[in-house]
Short mmCIF file of C-alpha atoms (C1' of nucleotides) in Angstrom, two decimals:
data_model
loop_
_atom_site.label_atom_id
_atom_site.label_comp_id
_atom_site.label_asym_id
_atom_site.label_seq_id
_atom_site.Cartn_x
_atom_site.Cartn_y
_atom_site.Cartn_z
CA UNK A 1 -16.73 27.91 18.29
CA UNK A 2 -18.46 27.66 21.57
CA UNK A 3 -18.83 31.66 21.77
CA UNK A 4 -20.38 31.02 18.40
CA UNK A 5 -22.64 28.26 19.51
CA UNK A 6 -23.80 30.20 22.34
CA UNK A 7 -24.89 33.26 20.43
CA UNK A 8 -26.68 31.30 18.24
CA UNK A 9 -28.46 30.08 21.08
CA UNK A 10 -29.45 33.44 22.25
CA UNK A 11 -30.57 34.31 18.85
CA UNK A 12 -32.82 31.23 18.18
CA UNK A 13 -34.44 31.63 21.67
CA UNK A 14 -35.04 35.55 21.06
CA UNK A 15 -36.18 35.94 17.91
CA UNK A 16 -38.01 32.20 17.32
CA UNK A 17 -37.15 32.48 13.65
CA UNK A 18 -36.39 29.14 12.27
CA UNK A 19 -33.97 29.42 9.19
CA UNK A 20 -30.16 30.78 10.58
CA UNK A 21 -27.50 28.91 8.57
CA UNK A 22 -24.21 29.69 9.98
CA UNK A 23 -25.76 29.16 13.42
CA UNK A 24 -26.52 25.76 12.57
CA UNK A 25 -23.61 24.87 10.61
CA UNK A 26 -21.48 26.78 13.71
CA UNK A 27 -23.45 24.48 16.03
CA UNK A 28 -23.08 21.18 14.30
CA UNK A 29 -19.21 22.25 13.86
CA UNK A 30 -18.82 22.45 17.50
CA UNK A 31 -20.93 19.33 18.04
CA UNK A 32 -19.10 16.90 16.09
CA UNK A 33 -15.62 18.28 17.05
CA UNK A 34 -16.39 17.62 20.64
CA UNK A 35 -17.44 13.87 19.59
CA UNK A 36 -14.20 13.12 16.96
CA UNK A 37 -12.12 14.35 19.80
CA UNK A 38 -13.96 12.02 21.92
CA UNK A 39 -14.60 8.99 19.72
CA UNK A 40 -12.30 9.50 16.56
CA UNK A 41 -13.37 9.44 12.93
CA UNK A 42 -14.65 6.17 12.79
CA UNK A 43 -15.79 5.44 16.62
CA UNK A 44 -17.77 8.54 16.12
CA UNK A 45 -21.77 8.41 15.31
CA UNK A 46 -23.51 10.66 12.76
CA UNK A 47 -26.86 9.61 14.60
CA UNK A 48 -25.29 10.91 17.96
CA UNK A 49 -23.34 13.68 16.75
CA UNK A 50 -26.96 14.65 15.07
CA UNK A 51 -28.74 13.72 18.60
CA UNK A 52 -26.58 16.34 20.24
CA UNK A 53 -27.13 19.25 17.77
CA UNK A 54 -30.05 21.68 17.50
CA UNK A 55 -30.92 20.37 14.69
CA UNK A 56 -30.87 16.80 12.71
CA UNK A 57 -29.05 14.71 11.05
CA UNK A 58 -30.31 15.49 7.54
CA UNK A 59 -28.83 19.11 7.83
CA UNK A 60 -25.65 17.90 8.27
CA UNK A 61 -25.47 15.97 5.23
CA UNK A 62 -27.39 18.71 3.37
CA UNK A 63 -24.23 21.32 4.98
CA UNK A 64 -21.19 19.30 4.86
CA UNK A 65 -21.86 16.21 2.74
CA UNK A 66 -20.37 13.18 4.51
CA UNK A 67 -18.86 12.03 7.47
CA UNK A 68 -15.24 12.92 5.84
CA UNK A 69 -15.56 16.09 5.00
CA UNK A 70 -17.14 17.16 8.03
CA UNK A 71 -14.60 15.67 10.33
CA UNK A 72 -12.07 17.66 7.78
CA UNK A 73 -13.93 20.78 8.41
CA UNK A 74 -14.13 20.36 12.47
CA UNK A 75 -10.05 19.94 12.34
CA UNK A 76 -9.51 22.47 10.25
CA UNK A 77 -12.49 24.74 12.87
CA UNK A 78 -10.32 23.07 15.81
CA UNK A 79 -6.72 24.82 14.42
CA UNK A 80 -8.28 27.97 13.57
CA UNK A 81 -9.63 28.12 17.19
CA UNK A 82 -6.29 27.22 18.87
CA UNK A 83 -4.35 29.25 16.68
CA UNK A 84 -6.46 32.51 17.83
CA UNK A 85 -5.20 31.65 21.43
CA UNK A 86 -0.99 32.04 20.10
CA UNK A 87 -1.54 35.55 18.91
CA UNK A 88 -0.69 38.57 21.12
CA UNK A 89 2.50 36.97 23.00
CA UNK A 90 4.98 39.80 22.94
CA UNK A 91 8.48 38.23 23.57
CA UNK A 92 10.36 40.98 21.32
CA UNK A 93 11.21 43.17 24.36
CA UNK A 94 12.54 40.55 26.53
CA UNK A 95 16.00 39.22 26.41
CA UNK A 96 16.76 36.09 24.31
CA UNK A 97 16.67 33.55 27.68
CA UNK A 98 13.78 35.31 29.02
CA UNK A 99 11.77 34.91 26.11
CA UNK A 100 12.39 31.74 24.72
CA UNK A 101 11.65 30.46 28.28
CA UNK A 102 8.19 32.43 28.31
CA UNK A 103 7.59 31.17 24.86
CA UNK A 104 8.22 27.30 26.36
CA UNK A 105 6.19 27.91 29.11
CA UNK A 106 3.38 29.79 27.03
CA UNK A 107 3.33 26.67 25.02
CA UNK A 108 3.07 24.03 27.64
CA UNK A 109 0.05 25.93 29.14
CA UNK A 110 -1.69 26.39 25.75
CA UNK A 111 -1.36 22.71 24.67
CA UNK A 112 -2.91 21.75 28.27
CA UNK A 113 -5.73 24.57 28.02
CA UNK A 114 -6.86 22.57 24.37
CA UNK A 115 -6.79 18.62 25.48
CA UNK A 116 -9.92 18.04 22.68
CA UNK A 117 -7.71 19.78 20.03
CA UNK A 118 -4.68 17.68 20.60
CA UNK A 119 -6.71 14.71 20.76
CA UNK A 120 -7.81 15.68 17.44
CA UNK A 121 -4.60 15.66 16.34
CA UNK A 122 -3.50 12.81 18.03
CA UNK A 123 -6.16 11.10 15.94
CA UNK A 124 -5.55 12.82 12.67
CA UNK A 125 -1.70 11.53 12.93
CA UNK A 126 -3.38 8.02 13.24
CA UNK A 127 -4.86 8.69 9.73
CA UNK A 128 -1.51 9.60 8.49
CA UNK A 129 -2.54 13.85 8.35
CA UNK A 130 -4.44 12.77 5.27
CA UNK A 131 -7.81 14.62 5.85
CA UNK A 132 -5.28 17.91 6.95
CA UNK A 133 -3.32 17.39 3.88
CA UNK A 134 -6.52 17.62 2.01
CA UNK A 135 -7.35 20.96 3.76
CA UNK A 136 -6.75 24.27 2.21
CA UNK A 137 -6.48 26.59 5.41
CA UNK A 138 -3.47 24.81 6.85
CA UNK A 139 0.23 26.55 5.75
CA UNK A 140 -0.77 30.33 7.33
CA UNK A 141 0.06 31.48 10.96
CA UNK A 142 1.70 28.08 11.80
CA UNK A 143 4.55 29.88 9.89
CA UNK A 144 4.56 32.69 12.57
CA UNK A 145 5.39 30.31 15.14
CA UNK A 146 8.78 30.06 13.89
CA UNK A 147 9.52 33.14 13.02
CA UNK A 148 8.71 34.24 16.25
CA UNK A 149 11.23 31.58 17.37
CA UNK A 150 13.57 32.50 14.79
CA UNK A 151 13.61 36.46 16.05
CA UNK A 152 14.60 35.27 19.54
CA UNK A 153 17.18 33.18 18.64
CA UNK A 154 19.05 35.24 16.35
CA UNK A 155 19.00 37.89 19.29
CA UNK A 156 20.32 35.22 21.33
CA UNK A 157 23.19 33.64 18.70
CA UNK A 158 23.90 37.96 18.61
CA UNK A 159 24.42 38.32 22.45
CA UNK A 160 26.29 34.79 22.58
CA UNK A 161 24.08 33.21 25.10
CA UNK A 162 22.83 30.79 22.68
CA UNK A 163 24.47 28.22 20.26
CA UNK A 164 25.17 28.60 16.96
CA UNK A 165 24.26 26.06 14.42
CA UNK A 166 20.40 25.62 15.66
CA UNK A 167 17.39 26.07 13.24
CA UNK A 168 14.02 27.61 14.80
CA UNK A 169 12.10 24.37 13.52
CA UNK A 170 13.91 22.44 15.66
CA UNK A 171 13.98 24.49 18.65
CA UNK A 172 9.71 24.62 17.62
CA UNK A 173 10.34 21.02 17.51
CA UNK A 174 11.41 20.43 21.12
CA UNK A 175 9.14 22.35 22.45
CA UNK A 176 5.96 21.16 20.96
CA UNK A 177 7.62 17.34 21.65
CA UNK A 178 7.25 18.46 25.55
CA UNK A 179 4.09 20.03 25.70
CA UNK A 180 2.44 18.03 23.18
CA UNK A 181 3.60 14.58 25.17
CA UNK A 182 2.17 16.23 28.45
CA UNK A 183 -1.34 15.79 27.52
CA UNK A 184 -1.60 13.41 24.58
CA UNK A 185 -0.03 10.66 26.68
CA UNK A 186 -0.77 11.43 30.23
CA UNK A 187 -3.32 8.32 30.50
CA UNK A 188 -0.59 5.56 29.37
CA UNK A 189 2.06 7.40 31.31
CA UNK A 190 0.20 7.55 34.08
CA UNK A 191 -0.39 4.67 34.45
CA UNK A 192 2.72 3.28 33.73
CA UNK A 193 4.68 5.49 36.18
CA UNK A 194 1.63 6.84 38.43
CA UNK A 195 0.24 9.98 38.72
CA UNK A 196 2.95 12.36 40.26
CA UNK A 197 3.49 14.00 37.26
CA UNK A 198 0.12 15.34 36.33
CA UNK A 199 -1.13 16.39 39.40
CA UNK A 200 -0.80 20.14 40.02
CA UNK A 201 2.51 20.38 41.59
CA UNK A 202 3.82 17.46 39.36
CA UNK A 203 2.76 19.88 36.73
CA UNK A 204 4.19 23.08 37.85
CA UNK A 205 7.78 20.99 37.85
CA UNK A 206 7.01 19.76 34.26
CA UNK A 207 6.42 23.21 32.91
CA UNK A 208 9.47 24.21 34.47
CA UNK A 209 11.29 21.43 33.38
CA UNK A 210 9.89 21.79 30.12
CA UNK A 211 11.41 25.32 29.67
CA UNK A 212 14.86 23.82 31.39
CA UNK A 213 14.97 21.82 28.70
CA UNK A 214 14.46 24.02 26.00
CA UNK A 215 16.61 26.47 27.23
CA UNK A 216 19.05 23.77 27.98
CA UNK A 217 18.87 22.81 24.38
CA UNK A 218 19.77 26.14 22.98
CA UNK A 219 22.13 27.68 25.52
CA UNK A 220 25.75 28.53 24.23
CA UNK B 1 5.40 -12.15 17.91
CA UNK B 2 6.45 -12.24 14.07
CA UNK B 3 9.31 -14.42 15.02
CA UNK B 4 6.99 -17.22 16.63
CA UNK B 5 4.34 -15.99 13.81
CA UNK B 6 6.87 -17.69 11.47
CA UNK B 7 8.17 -20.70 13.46
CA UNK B 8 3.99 -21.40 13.77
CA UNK B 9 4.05 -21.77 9.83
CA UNK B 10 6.85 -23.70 9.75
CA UNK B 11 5.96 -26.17 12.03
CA UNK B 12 2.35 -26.68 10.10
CA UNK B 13 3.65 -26.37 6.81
CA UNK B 14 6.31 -29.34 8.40
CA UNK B 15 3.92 -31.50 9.81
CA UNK B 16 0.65 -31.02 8.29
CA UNK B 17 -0.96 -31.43 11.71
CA UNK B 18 -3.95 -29.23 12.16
CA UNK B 19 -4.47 -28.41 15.72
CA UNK B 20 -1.98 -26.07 16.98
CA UNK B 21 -3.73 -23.61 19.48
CA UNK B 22 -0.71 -21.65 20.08
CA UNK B 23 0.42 -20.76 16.93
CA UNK B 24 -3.28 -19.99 15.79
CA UNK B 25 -3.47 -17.53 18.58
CA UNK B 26 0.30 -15.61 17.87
CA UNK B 27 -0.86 -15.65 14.33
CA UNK B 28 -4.39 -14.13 15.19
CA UNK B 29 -2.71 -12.03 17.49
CA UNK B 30 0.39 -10.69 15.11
CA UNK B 31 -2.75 -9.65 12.73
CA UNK B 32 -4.81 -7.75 15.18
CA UNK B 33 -1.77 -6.10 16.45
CA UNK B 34 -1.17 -4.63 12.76
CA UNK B 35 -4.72 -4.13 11.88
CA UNK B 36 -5.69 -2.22 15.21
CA UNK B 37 -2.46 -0.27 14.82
CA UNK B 38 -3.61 0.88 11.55
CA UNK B 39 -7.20 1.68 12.28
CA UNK B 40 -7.78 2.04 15.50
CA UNK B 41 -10.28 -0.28 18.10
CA UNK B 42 -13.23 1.06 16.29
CA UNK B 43 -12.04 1.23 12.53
CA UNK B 44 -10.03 -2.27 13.01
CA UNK B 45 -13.02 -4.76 11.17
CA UNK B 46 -13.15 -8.11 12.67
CA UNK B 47 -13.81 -10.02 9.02
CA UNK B 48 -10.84 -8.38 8.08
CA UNK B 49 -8.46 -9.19 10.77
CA UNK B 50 -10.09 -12.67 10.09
CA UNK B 51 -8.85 -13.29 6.53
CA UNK B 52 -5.45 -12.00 7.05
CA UNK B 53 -5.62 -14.46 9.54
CA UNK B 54 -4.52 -18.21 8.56
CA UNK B 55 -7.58 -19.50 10.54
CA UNK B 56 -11.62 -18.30 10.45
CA UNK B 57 -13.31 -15.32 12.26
CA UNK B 58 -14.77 -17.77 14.74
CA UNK B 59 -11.41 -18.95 16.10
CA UNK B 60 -11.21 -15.35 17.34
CA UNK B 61 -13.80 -15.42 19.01
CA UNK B 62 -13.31 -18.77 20.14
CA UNK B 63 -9.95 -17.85 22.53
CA UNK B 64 -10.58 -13.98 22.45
CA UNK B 65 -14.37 -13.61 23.48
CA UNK B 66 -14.93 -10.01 21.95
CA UNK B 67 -13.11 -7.33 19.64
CA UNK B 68 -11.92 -5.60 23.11
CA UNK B 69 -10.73 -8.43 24.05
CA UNK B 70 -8.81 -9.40 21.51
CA UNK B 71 -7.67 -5.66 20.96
CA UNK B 72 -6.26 -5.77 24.41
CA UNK B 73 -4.49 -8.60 24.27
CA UNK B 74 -2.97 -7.33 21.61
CA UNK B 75 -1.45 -4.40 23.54
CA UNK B 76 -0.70 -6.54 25.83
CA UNK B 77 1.10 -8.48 23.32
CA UNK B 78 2.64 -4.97 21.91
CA UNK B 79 4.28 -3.61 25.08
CA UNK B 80 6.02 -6.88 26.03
CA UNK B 81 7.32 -7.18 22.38
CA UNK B 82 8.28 -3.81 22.64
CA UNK B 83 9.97 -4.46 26.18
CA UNK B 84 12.36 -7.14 25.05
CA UNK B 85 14.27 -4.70 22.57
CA UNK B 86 14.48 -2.23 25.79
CA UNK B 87 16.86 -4.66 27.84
CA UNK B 88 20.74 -5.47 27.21
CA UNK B 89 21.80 -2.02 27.61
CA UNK B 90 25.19 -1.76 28.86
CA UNK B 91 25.73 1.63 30.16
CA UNK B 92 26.69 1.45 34.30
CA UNK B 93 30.61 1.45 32.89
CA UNK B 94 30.26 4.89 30.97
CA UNK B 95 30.70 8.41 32.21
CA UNK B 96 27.18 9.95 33.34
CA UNK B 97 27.18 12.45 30.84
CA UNK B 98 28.12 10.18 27.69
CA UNK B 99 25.80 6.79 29.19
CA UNK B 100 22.62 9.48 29.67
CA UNK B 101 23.24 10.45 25.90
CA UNK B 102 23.45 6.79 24.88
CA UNK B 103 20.30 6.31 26.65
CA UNK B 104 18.47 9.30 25.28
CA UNK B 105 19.85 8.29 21.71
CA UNK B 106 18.86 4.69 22.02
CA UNK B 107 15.42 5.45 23.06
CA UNK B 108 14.85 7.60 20.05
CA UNK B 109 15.98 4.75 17.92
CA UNK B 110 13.51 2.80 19.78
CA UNK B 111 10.84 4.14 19.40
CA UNK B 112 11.46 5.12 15.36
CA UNK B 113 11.88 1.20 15.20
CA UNK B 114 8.46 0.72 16.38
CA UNK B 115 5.99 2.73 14.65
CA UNK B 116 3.06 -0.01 14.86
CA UNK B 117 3.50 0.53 18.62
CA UNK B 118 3.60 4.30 19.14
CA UNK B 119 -0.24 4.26 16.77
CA UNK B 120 -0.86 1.71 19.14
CA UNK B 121 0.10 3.84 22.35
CA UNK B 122 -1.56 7.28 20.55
CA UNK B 123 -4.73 4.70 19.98
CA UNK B 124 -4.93 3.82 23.57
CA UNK B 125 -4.46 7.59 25.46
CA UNK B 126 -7.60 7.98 22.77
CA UNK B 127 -9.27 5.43 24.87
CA UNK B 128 -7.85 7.00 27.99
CA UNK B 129 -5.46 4.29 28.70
CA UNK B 130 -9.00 2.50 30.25
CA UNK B 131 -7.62 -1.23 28.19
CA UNK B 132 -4.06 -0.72 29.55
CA UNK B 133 -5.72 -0.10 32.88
CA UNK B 134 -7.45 -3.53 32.69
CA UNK B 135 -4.27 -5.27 31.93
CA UNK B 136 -3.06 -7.13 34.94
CA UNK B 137 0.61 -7.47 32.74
CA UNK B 138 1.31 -3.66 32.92
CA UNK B 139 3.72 -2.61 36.09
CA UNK B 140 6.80 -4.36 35.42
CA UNK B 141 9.44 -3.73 33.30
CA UNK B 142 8.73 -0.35 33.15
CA UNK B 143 10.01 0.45 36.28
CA UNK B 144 13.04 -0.98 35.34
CA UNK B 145 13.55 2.04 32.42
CA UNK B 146 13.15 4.24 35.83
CA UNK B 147 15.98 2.51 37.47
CA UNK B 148 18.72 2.89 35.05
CA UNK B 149 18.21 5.81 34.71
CA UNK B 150 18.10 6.50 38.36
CA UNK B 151 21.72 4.64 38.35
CA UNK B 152 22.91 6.89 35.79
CA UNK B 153 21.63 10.02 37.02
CA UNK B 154 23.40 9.33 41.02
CA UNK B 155 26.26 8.80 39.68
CA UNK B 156 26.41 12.45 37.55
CA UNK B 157 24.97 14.34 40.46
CA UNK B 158 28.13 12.62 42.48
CA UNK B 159 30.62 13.76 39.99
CA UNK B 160 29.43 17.14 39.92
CA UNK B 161 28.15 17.20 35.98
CA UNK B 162 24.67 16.85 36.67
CA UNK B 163 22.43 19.25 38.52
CA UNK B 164 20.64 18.40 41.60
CA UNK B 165 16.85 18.03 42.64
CA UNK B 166 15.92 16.20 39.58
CA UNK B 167 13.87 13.08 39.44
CA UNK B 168 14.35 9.86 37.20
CA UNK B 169 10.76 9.89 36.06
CA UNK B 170 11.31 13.43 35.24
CA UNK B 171 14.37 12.55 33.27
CA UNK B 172 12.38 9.77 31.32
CA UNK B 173 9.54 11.99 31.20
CA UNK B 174 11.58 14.71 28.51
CA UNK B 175 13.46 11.77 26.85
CA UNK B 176 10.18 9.89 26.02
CA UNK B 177 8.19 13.44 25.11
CA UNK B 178 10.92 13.45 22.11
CA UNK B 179 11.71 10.10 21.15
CA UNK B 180 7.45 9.64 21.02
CA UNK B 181 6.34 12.83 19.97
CA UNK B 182 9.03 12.26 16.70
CA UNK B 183 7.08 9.13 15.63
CA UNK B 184 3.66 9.69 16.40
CA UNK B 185 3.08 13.49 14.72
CA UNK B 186 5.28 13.32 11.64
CA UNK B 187 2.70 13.07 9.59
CA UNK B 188 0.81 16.81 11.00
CA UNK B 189 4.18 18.12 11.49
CA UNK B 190 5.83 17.80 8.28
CA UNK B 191 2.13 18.61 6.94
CA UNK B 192 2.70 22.32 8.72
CA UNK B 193 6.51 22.27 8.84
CA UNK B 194 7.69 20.39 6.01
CA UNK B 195 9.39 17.58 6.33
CA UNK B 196 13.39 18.63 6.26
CA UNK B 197 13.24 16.87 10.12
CA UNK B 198 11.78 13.29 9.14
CA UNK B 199 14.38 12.68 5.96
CA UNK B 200 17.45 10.82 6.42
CA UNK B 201 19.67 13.58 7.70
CA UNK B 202 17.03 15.64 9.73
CA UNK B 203 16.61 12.20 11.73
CA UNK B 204 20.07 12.83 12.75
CA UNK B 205 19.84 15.64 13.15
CA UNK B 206 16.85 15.18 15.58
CA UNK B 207 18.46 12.14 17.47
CA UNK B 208 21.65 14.58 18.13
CA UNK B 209 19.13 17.25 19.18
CA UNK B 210 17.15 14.91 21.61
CA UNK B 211 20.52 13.72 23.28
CA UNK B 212 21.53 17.46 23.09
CA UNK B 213 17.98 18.83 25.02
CA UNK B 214 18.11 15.73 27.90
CA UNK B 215 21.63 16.61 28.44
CA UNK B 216 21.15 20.46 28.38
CA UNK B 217 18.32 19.24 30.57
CA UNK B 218 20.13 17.90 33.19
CA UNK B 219 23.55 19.15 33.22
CA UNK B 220 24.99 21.31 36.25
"C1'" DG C 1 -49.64 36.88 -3.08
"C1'" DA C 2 -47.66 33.90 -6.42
"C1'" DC C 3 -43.07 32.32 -7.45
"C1'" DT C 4 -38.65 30.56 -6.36
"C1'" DC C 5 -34.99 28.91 -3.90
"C1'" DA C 6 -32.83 27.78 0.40
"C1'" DT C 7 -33.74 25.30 4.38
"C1'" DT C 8 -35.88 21.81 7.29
"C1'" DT C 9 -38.61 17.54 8.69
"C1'" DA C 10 -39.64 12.74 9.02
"C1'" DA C 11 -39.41 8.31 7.53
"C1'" DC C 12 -36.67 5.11 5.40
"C1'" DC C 13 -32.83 1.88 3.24
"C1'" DG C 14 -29.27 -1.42 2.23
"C1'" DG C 15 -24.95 -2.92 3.25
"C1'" DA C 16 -21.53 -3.43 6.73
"C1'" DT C 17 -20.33 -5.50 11.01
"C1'" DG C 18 -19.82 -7.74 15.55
"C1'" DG C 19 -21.17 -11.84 17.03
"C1'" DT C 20 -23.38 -16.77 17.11
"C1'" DA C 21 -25.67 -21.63 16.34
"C1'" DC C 22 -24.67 -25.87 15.12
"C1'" DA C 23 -22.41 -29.52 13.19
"C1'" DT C 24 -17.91 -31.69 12.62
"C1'" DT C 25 -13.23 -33.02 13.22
"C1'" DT C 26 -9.04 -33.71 16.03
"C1'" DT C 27 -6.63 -35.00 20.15
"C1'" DA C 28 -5.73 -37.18 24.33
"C1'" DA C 29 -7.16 -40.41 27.90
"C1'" DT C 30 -9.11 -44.83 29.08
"C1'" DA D 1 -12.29 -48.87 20.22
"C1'" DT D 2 -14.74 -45.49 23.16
"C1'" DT D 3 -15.38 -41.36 24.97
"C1'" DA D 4 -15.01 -36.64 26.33
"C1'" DA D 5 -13.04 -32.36 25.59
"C1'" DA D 6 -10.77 -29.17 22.73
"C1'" DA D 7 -10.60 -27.08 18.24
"C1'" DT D 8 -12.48 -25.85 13.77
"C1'" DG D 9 -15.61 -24.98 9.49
"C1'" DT D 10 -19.92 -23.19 7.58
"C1'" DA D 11 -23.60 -20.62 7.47
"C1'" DC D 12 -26.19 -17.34 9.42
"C1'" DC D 13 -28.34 -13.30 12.14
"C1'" DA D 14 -29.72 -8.93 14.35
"C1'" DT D 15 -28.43 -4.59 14.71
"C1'" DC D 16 -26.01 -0.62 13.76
"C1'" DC D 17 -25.01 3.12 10.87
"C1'" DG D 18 -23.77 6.19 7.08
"C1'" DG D 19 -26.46 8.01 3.87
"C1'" DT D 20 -30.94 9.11 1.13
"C1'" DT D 21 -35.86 10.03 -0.68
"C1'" DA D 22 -39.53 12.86 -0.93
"C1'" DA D 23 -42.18 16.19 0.60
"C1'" DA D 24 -43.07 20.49 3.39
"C1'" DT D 25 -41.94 25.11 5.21
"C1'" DG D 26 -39.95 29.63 5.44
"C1'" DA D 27 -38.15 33.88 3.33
"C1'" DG D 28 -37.04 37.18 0.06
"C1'" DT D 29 -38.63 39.04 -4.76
"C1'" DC D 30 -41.57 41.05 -8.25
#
DNA sequence: GACTCATTTAACCGGATGGTACATTTTAAT
DNA sequence: ATTAAAATGTACCATCCGGTTAAATGAGTC
């Protein structure tokens, strides 16, 4: 999204030519996910979101149609774009503990690296996933996430370091409760139980503790 | 809060009094909690937290000044609710390993008993905790959560069953991550997952799974 | 170089929404 | 009974805000 944005950038300032669709509709994308994220659906402001695009508010209606559908269309933008970043993590050639502790760790670092997307989701679970149910791009690599999971742990079950009886989901389960829970509710736990935690030793123990526990979890 | 919510009607239904300043605010109060829970600071409307009310919009703003206001005090109002079900919880006579589990198990029960809450917790780390930070009724009982488990967690490292150079908050950190993360993105979750975890059984499964993953956590 | 369609601009609208002015009633104190 | 303060009812307002109308501009096509 943002490499996007920034090309069209270049593009507009080289060439001067006015009409360049996907630019613009790439440019108000990235626009109003930054301000959901920020605001939610409804603290949000078409007027502002509008303000902070290249171009007005009239194009976005004339593009996506409502406020709805593009706030559907900037989550669905915000899980494509996080999903490119859990390709390419090769765990196959490690053993079993090795790699579901990289994978935990992996995790934990990719959730913190993406605060505005988990805020996005934070707020889409407030609407009950309804604007993601309504989404067509959803059930595809989030699939891959457990069978990635599900390759280690078989491995694992095989060389009798882990326990039998597990499922992948819920071993996925744990470990996006962690990481997920590290950034969506760092203000409230913060301030609840200060700041030790999320400073960057306090999170160098988390992420370690995070894969202690999943490995913890699963061990035999 | 619903409890005095009720006793409030009672008593005006009883006595056909009209003035009664406490039981207008609990009841203005209980209905902001829900409304604000469902749609957020910015989606909650004031006219309609008003008619679910049993008095007028302007008694709102007559003890509770503005919609922030009002929204905060009903966090406030939220957390020490929420508190109350946290004490009378026995556990100083059990083993380490079997009172930890208890504890781990109980707080998952918790917090599935208090949905309104957790949207009201997600709603706030939205807000960046910045209302929770105003609140001058924030810093006490929470500590206490910290404490027991502190107690519990002494006493394993004594006997051996419990690993050393852990911290309490640490401990409370995973068990919370869990119990919270199970409540607040079931909706996204079983959108992308299914939902075999969130039915009857998979919530046992899940409760057994959070004691298993603290334990796993923390054991020697 | 006229025609057509996609794209863009600028001004505008009507209802929703947070908040208030003002009069009135109730309660407690004297 | 009188009075002052607290509590409440009614009607209203100014602004915000999602969305639109209507007309103009650019680009590819023949």
């Amino acid at each position: 999204m943002t490499r996007q944005k920034a090309e069209a950038g270049q593009t507009e300032t080289k060439s001067g030519w006015k009409q360049n669709p996907e630019a613009v509709k790439a440019d108000i994308l990235a626009v109003a996910l930054a301000e959901f994220s920020r605001n939610g659906l409804s603290g949000a402001r078409m007027d502002e979101i509008a303000a902070k695009t290249r171009t007005s508010k009239r194009m976005i209606y004339y593009y996506f149609g409502s406020k709805e559908e593009l706030y559907q269309k900037a989550l669905e933008a915000a899980y494509a774009e996080v999903r490119k970043g859990e390709e390419a993590l090769a765990l196959s050639h490690l053993a079993p503990v090795e790699a579901l502790g990289r994978l935990a760790e992996f995790t934990f670092d990719h959730h913190r690296r993406n605060p505005d997307f988990i805020r996005l989701v934070m707020i889409e679970n407030i609407h009950d996933g309804k604007y993601l149910e309504q989404s067509e791009t959803i059930g595809s690599l989030n699939q891959a996430a457990i069978r990635n999971i599900a390759e280690i742990y078989e491995r694992g079950v095989r060389d009798g370091v882990f326990r039998k009886g597990l499922s992948p989901l819920r071993i996925h389960w744990i470990i996006s409760a962690i990481s997920f829970f590290n950034v969506s509710n760092q203000a409230t736990f913060s301030l609840l139980f200060g700041k030790q935690l999320f400073g960057e030793a306090g999170q160098e123990l988390a992420r370690q503790d995070a894969r202690e526990a999943v490995l913890g979890f699963v061990r035999a």
